[in-house]
mmCIF file of C-alpha atoms and ligand atoms in Angstrom:
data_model
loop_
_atom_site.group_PDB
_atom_site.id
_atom_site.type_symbol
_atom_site.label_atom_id
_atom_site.label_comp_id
_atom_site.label_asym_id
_atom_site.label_seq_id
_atom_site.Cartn_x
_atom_site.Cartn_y
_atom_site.Cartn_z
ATOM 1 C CA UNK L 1 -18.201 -7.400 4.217
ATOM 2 C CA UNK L 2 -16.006 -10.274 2.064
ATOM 3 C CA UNK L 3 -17.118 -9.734 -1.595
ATOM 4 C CA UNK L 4 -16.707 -12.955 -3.571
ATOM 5 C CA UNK L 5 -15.319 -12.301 -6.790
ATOM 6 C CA UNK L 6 -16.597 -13.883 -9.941
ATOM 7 C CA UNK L 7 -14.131 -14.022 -13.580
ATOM 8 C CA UNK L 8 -15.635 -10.511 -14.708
ATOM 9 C CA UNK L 9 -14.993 -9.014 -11.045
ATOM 10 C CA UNK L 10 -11.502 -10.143 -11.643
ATOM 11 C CA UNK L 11 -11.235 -8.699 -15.002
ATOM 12 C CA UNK L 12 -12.070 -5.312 -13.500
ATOM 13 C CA UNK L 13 -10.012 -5.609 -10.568
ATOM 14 C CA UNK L 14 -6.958 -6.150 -13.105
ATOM 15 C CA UNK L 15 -8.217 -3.337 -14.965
ATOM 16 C CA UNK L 16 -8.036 -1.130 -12.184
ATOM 17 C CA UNK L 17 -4.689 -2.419 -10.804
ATOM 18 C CA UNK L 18 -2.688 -2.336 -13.982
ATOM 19 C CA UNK L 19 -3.640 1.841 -14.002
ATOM 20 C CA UNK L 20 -2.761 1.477 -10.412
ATOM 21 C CA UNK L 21 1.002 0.190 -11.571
ATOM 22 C CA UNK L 22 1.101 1.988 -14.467
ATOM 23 C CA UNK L 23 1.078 5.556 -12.084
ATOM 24 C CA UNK L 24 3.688 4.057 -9.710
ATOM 25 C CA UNK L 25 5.697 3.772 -12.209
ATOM 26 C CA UNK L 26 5.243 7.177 -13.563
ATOM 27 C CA UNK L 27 5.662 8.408 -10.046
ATOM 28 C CA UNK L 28 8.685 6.351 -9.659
ATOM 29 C CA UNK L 29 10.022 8.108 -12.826
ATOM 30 C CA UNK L 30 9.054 11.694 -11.740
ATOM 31 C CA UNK L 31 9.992 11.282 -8.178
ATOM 32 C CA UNK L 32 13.376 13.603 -7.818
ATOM 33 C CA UNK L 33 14.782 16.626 -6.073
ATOM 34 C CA UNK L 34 12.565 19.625 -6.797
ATOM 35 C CA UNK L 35 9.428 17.616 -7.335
ATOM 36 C CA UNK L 36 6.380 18.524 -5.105
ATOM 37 C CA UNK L 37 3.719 16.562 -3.666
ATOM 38 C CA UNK L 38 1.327 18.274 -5.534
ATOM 39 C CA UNK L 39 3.107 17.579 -9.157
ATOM 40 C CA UNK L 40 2.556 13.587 -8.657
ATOM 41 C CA UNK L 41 -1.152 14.217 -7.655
ATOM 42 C CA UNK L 42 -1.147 15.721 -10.902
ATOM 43 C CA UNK L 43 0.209 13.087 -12.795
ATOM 44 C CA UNK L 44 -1.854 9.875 -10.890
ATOM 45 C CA UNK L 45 -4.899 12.008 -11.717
ATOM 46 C CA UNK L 46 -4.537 12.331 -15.161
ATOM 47 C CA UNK L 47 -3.105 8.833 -15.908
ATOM 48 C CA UNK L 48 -5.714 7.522 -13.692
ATOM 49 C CA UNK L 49 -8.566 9.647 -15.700
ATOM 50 C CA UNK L 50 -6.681 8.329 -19.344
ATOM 51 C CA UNK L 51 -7.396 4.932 -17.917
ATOM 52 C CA UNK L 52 -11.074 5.556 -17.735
ATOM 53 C CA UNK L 53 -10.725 4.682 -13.584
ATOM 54 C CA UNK L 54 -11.419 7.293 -10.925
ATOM 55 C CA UNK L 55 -9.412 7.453 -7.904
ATOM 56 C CA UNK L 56 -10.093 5.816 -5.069
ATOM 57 C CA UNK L 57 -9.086 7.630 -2.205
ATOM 58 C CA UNK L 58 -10.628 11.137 -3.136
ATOM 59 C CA UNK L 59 -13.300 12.015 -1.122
ATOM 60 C CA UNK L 60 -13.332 8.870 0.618
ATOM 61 C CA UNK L 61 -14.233 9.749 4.321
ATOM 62 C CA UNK L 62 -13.417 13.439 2.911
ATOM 63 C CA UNK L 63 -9.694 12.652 1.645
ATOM 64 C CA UNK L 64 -9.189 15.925 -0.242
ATOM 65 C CA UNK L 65 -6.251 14.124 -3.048
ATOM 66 C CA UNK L 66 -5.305 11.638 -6.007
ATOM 67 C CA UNK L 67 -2.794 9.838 -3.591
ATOM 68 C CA UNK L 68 -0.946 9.645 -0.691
ATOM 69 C CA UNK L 69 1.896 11.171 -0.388
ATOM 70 C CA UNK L 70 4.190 10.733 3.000
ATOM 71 C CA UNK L 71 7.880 11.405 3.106
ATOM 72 C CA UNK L 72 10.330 10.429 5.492
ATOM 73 C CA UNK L 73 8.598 10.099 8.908
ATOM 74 C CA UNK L 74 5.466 10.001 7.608
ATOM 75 C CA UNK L 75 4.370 6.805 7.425
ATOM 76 C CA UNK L 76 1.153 6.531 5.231
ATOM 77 C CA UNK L 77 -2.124 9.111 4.395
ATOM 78 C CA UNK L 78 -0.145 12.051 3.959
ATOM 79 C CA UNK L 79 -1.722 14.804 2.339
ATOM 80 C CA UNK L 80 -0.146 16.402 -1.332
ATOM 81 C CA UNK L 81 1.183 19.282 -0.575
ATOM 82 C CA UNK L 82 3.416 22.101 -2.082
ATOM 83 C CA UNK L 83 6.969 19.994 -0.042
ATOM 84 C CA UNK L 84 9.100 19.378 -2.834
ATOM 85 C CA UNK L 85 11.531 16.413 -2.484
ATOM 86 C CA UNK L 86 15.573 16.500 -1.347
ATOM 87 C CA UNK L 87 18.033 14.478 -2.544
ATOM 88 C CA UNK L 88 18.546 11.806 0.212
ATOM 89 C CA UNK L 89 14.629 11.532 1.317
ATOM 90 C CA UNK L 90 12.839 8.502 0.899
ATOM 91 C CA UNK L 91 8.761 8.842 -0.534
ATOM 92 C CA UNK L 92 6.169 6.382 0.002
ATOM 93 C CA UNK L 93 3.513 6.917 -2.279
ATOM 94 C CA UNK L 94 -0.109 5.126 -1.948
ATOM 95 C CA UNK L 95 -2.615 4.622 -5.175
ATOM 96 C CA UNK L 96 -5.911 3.658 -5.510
ATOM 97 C CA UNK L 97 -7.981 3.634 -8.348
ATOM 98 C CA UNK L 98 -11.592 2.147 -9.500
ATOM 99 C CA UNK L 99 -12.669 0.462 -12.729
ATOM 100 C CA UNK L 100 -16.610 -0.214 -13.130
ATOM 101 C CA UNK L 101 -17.037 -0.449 -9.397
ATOM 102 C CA UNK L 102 -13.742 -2.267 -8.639
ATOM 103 C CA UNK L 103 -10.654 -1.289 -7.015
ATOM 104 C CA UNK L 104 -7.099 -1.443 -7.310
ATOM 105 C CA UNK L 105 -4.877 -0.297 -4.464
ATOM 106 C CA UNK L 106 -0.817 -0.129 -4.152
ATOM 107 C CA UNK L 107 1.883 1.543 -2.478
ATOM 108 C CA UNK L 108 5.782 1.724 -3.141
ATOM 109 C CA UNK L 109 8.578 3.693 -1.405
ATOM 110 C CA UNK L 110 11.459 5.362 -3.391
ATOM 111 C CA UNK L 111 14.553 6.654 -2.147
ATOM 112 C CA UNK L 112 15.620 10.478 -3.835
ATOM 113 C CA UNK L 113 19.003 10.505 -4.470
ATOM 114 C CA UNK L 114 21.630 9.238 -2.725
ATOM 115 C CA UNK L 115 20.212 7.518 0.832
ATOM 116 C CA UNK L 116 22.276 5.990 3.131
ATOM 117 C CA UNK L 117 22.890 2.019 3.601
ATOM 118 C CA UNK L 118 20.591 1.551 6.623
ATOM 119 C CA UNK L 119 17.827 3.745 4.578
ATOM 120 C CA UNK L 120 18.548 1.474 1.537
ATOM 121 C CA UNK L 121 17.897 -1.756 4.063
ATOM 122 C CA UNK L 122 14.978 -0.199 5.352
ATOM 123 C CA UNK L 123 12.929 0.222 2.017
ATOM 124 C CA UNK L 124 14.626 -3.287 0.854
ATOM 125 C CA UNK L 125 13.359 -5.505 3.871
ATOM 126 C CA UNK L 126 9.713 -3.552 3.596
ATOM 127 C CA UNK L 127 9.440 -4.905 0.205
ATOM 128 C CA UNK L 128 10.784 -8.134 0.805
ATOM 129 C CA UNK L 129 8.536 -8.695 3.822
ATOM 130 C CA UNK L 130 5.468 -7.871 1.342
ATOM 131 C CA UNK L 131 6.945 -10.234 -0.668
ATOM 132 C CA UNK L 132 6.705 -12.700 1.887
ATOM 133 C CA UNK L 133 3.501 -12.314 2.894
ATOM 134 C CA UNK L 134 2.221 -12.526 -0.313
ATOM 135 C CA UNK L 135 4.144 -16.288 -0.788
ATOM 136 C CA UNK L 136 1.961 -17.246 1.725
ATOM 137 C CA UNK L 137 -1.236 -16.626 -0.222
ATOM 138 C CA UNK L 138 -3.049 -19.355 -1.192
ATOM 139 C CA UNK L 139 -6.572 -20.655 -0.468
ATOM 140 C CA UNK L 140 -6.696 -22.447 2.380
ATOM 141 C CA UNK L 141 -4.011 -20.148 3.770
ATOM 142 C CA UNK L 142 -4.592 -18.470 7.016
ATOM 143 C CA UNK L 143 -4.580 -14.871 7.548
ATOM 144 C CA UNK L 144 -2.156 -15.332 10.636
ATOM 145 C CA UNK L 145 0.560 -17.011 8.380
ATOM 146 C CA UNK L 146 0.744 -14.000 5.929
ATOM 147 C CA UNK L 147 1.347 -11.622 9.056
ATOM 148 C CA UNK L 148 4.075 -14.233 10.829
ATOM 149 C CA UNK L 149 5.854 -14.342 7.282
ATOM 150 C CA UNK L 150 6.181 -10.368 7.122
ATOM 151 C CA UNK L 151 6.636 -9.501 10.964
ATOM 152 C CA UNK L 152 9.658 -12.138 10.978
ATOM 153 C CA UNK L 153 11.423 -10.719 7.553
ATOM 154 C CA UNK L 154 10.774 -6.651 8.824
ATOM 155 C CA UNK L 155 11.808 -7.598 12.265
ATOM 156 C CA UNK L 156 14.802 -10.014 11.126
ATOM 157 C CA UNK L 157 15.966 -6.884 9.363
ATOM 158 C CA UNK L 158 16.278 -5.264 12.646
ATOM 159 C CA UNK L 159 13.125 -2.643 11.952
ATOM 160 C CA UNK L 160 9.580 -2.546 13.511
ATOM 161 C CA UNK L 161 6.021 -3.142 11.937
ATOM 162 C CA UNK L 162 3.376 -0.650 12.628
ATOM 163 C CA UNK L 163 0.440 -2.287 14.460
ATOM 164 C CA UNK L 164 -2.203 0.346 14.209
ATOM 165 C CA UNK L 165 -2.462 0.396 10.752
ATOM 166 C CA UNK L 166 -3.507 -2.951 8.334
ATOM 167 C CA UNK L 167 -4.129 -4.665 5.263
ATOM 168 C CA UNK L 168 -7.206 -5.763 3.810
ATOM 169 C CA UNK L 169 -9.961 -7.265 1.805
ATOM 170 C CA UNK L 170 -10.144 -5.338 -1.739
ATOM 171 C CA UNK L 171 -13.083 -5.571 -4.442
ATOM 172 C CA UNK L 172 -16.315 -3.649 -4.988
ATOM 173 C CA UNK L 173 -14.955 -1.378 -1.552
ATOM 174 C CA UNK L 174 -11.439 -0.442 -1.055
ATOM 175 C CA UNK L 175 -11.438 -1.236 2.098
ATOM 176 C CA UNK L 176 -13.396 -4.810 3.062
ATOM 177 C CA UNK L 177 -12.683 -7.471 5.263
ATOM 178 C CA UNK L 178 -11.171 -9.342 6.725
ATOM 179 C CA UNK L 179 -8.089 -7.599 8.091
ATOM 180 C CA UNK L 180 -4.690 -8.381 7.288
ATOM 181 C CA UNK L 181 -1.901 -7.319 10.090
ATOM 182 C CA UNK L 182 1.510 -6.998 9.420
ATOM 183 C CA UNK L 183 2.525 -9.009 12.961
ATOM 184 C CA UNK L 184 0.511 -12.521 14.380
ATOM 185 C CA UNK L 185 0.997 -16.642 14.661
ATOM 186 C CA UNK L 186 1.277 -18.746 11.801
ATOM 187 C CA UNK L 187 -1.960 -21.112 11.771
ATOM 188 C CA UNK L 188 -4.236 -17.925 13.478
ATOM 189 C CA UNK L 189 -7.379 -16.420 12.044
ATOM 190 C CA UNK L 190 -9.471 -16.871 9.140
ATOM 191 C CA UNK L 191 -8.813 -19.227 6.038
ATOM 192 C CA UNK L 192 -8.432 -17.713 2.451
ATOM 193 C CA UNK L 193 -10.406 -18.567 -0.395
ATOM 194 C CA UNK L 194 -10.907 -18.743 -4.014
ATOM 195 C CA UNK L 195 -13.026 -15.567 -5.077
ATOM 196 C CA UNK L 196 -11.171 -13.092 -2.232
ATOM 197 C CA UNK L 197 -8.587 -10.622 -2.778
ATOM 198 C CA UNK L 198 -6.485 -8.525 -0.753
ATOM 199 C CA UNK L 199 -4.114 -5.932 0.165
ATOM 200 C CA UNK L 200 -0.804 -6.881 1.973
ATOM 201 C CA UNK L 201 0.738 -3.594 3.013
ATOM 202 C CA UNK L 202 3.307 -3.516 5.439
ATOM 203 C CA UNK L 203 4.277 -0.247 7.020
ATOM 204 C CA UNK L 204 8.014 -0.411 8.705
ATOM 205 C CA UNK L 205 10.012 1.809 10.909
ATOM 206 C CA UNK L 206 13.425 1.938 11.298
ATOM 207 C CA UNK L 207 12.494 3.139 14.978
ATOM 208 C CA UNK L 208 9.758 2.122 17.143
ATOM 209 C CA UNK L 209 6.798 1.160 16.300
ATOM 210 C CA UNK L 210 4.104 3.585 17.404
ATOM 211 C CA UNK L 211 2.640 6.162 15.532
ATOM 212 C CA UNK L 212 1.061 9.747 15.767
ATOM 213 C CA UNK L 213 -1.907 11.236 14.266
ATOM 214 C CA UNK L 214 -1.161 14.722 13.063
ATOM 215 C CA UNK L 215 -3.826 17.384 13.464
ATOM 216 C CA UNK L 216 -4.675 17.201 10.344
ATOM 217 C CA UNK L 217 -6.425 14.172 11.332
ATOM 218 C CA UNK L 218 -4.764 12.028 8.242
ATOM 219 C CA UNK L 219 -0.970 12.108 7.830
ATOM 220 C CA UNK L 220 0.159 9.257 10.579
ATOM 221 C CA UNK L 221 3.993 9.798 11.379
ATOM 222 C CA UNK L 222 6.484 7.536 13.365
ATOM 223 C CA UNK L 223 6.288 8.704 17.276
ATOM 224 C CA UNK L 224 9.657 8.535 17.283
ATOM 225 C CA UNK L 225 10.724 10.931 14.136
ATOM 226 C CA UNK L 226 12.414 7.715 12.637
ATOM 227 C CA UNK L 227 11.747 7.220 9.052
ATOM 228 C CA UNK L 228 9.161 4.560 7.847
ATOM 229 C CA UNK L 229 8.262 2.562 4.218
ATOM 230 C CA UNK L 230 5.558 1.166 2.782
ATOM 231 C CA UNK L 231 4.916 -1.274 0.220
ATOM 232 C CA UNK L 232 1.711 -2.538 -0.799
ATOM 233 C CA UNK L 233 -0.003 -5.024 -3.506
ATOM 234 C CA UNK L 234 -3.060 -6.131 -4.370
ATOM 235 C CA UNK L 235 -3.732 -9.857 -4.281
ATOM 236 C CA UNK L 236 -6.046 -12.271 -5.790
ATOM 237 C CA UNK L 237 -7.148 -15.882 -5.256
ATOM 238 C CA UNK L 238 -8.543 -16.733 -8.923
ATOM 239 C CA UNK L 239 -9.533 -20.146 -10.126
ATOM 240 C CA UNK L 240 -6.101 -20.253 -11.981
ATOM 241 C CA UNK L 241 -4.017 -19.380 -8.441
ATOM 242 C CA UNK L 242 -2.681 -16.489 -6.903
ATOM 243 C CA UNK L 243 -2.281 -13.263 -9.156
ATOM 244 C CA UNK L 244 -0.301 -9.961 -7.772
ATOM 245 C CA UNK L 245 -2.281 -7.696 -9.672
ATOM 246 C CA UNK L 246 -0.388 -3.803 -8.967
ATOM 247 C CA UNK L 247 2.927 -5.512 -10.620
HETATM 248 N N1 MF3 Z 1 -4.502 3.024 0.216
HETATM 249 C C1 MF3 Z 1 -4.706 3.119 1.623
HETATM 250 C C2 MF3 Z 1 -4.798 1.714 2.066
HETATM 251 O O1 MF3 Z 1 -4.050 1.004 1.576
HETATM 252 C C3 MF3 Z 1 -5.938 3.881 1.934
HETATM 253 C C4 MF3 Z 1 -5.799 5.316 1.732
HETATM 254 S S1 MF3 Z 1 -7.349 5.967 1.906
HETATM 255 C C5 MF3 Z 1 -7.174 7.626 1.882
HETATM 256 O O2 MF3 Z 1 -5.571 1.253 2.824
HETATM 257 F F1 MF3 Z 1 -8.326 8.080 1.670
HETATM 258 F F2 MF3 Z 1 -6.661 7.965 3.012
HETATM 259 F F3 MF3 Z 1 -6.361 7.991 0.959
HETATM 260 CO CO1 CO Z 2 -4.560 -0.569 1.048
#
């Protein structure tokens, strides 16, 4: 399902997205050697709560956390746990949170301490291929041109974009359609339009692309052991233009 937002949909989804930014932020802060997984669930709860938003991801499909927390290898839906961050790992952390019905989702990765220059490139280009997507936006765009824009800035870089896992439609669900990959042609797929939003996420690996499901059955690591990054914004096509909302 595409739900069609409306000026007071909007208004929510901003809502929702500005608590969304607001714990990346603090995450960003906390995020340091020492730090466990389980200390920034902690904090996105109760900034989350303060913003009078639950979070999206818990319970959804059974997710037993806040966030998502996935170090390193890990390359999204990793599970808080009691790992406590090293100087020189890199954390991607995923939040989702919902204000009168609507959602707000966004993801960031953060280097701990001192990282080397080909880690600092990796988390760099991820961003700036989000980035790209997202100048793509508009309505009347095509779905294919926002994946072409970030596949050619992640693989420029020299790095690999996960295929198995997507982008999306955002609004009354946190996950609606249509689907937005982080690879395809410019000119492909469906159009945009006025009243949609979405997510633009990509997930890149310094290695190969492929992934493995753990048996845990939701932390999704790199095949390969290389390390991975995400970034990820949520989008809307308003009667006044294009709006990042997680900023
Ligand atoms: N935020 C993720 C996404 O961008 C979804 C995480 S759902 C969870 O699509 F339940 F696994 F946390
Ligand atoms: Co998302």
């Amino acid at each position: 399902m595409i739900t069609i937002k409306d000026d007071d949909g909007f208004a929510k989804m901003r809502t929702a997205s500005r608590a969304v930014a607001e714990v990346l932020a603090a995450l960003q802060e906390a995020s340091a050697p020492g730090v466990s997984m389980t200390d920034l669930d902690g904090i996105a709860a109760r900034i989350i709560r303060e913003r009078d938003c639950t979070p999206s991801f818990l319970g959804y499909h059974g997710y037993p956390a806040t966030i998502c927390t996935s170090p390193n290898d890990v390359i999204v839906h990793g599970i808080p746990d009691g790992y406590r961050l090293k100087d020189g790992d890199i954390l991607s952390v995923d939040v989702g949170a919902i204000y009168e019905g609507y959602h707000g989702d966004a993801a960031r990765t953060f280097a701990i301490g001192d990282v080397s220059d080909e880690v600092t490139k990796l988390i760099r280009a991820t961003e700036e291929s989000m980035q790209a997507g997202i100048e793509q936006v508009r309505a009347g765009a095509r779905i294919g041109d926002i994946g072409a824009a970030v596949q050619q800035v992640a693989e420029g870089a020299g790095f690999s974009v996960v295929r198995e896992y997507v982008g999306h439609g955002i609004g009354e669900q946190m996950h609606e359609e249509p689907q937005i990959p982080n690879y395809g042609v410019s000119g492909k797929g469906m159009k945009l339009k006025e009243g949609m939003a979405i997510c633009i996420e990509p997930m890149v690996n310094m290695g190969d692309w492929r992934t493995k499901l753990q048996d845990d059955g939701w932390t999704v690591t790199t095949a390969d052991g290389s390390l991975s990054a995400h970034f990820e914004n949520t989008i809307a096509i308003t009667a006044d233009g294009v709006e990042v909302m997680t900023d």
